Coordinates of C-alpha atoms in Angstrom, one line a residue:
X202 CA -1.5 4.5 -9.2
X203 CA -1.1 3.9 -5.4
X204 CA 0.3 6.8 -3.4
X205 CA 2.7 6.4 -0.6
X206 CA -0.1 6.8 1.8
X207 CA -2.0 4.1 0.3
X208 CA 0.7 1.8 0.2
X209 CA 1.5 2.3 4.2
X210 CA -2.3 2.0 4.6
X211 CA -2.4 -1.5 2.8
X212 CA 0.6 -2.6 4.7
X213 CA -0.9 -1.7 8.1
X214 CA -4.0 -3.5 7.0
X215 CA -2.4 -6.7 6.3
X216 CA -0.2 -6.3 9.7
X217 CA -3.5 -5.5 11.5
X218 CA -4.9 -9.0 10.1
X219 CA -1.8 -11.0 11.2
X220 CA -1.3 -9.5 14.4
X221 CA -4.0 -6.6 15.5
X222 CA -1.8 -4.9 18.0
X223 CA 1.1 -4.4 15.8
X224 CA -1.0 -3.5 12.9
X225 CA -2.4 -0.7 15.1
X226 CA 0.8 0.3 16.2
X227 CA 2.1 0.3 12.6
X228 CA -0.6 2.7 11.5
X229 CA -0.1 5.1 14.5
X230 CA 3.6 5.3 13.8
X231 CA 3.2 6.1 10.2
X232 CA 0.5 8.7 11.3
X233 CA -2.4 6.8 9.3
X234 CA -4.3 6.5 12.6
X235 CA -4.0 8.6 15.5
X236 CA -3.7 6.9 18.8
X237 CA -7.3 8.5 19.7
X238 CA -9.5 5.7 20.9
X239 CA -12.5 7.0 18.8
X240 CA -10.5 7.2 15.7
X241 CA -9.4 3.6 16.0
X242 CA -12.9 2.5 17.0
X243 CA -14.5 4.2 13.7
X244 CA -11.3 2.6 11.5
X245 CA -12.4 -0.8 12.9
X246 CA -16.2 0.1 12.5
X247 CA -15.3 0.8 8.9
X248 CA -13.4 -2.5 8.6
X249 CA -12.0 -1.8 5.0
X250 CA -9.8 -4.5 4.3
X251 CA -9.6 -5.7 7.7
X252 CA -10.4 -9.5 8.7
X253 CA -13.4 -9.8 11.1
X254 CA -11.6 -12.3 13.3
X255 CA -8.7 -10.0 13.8
X256 CA -11.3 -7.3 14.9
X257 CA -13.1 -9.4 17.1
X258 CA -9.8 -10.8 18.7
X259 CA -8.4 -7.0 19.2
X260 CA -12.0 -5.6 20.6
X261 CA -11.9 -8.4 22.9
X262 CA -8.6 -7.7 24.4
X263 CA -8.5 -7.3 28.4
X264 CA -6.0 -4.3 28.1
X265 CA -7.8 -0.9 29.5
X266 CA -7.1 0.3 26.3
X267 CA -8.9 -2.3 24.0
X268 CA -11.7 -2.1 26.6
X269 CA -12.1 1.6 25.7
X270 CA -11.7 1.1 22.2
X271 CA -14.5 -1.6 22.3
X272 CA -16.8 0.8 24.2
X273 CA -16.3 3.4 21.5
X274 CA -16.5 0.7 18.8
X275 CA -19.9 -0.5 20.1
X276 CA -21.0 3.4 20.3
X277 CA -20.2 3.8 16.3
X278 CA -23.5 1.5 15.9
X279 CA -26.8 3.1 16.0
X280 CA -29.5 0.8 18.3
X281 CA -32.2 3.2 18.8
X282 CA -35.7 2.0 17.7
X283 CA -34.3 -1.4 17.0
X284 CA -35.4 -4.6 18.7
X285 CA -32.5 -6.5 20.5
X286 CA -32.2 -9.2 17.8
X287 CA -31.8 -6.6 15.2
X288 CA -29.3 -4.6 17.1
X289 CA -27.4 -7.8 18.0
X290 CA -27.4 -8.9 14.3
X291 CA -25.9 -5.2 13.4
X292 CA -23.3 -5.7 16.2
X293 CA -22.3 -9.1 15.3
X294 CA -22.0 -8.4 11.6
X295 CA -19.3 -5.9 12.1
X296 CA -16.5 -8.3 13.6
X297 CA -16.5 -12.1 14.4
X298 CA -16.7 -13.3 18.3
X299 CA -13.6 -14.5 19.4
X300 CA -13.3 -18.0 20.8
X301 CA -12.5 -17.1 24.5
X302 CA -15.3 -16.6 26.8
X303 CA -13.9 -13.8 28.9
X304 CA -13.6 -11.9 25.6
X305 CA -17.1 -12.7 24.4
X306 CA -18.5 -11.8 28.0
X307 CA -16.4 -8.0 27.8
X308 CA -18.0 -7.7 24.2
X309 CA -21.6 -8.8 25.2
X310 CA -21.5 -6.4 28.4
X311 CA -20.2 -3.3 26.3
X312 CA -23.3 -4.2 23.7
X313 CA -25.8 -4.6 26.4
X314 CA -24.8 -1.2 28.3
X315 CA -25.0 0.6 24.8
X316 CA -28.2 -1.0 23.6
X317 CA -29.9 0.0 26.9
X318 CA -28.5 3.6 26.6
X319 CA -29.6 3.7 23.0
X320 CA -33.1 2.4 24.0
X321 CA -34.0 3.7 27.5

C-alpha cells in the first residue's frame, strides 16, 4: 500500500511532467524535496517517473535558479576518462533537449564547462 508520502511524491511528479516549475514548487512545499539546488539536480538526474522533455525544459530555463540547478545537474555526471562523444551521449541520455536555441546553448555551455573540468 502506498504511504501518504509516496502519494504526494507521485502527484508531484505528475505536476512536474505537466509544468516543471509548479512540480518543483509542489514538491518543496510538501517537504518532499528541499529547495537546495543540489538536491533538486539529483532528483532530476535520477529522473524516476519524470518526463525527459519536462526535465530539459526546466534545466534550460533562463532564471538564475534554473541555471544553477543546470550546473548542479551537469555535475551529477561523471565525465572523467570519457571521450567527448561518450560524455555527450551520457549527458543527452538524461533528458531531452528543448527546441529553443537559447536553452540548448545554455545546456551545451554547462556541459562543455563540466567536461573540461573533468578532463583537464
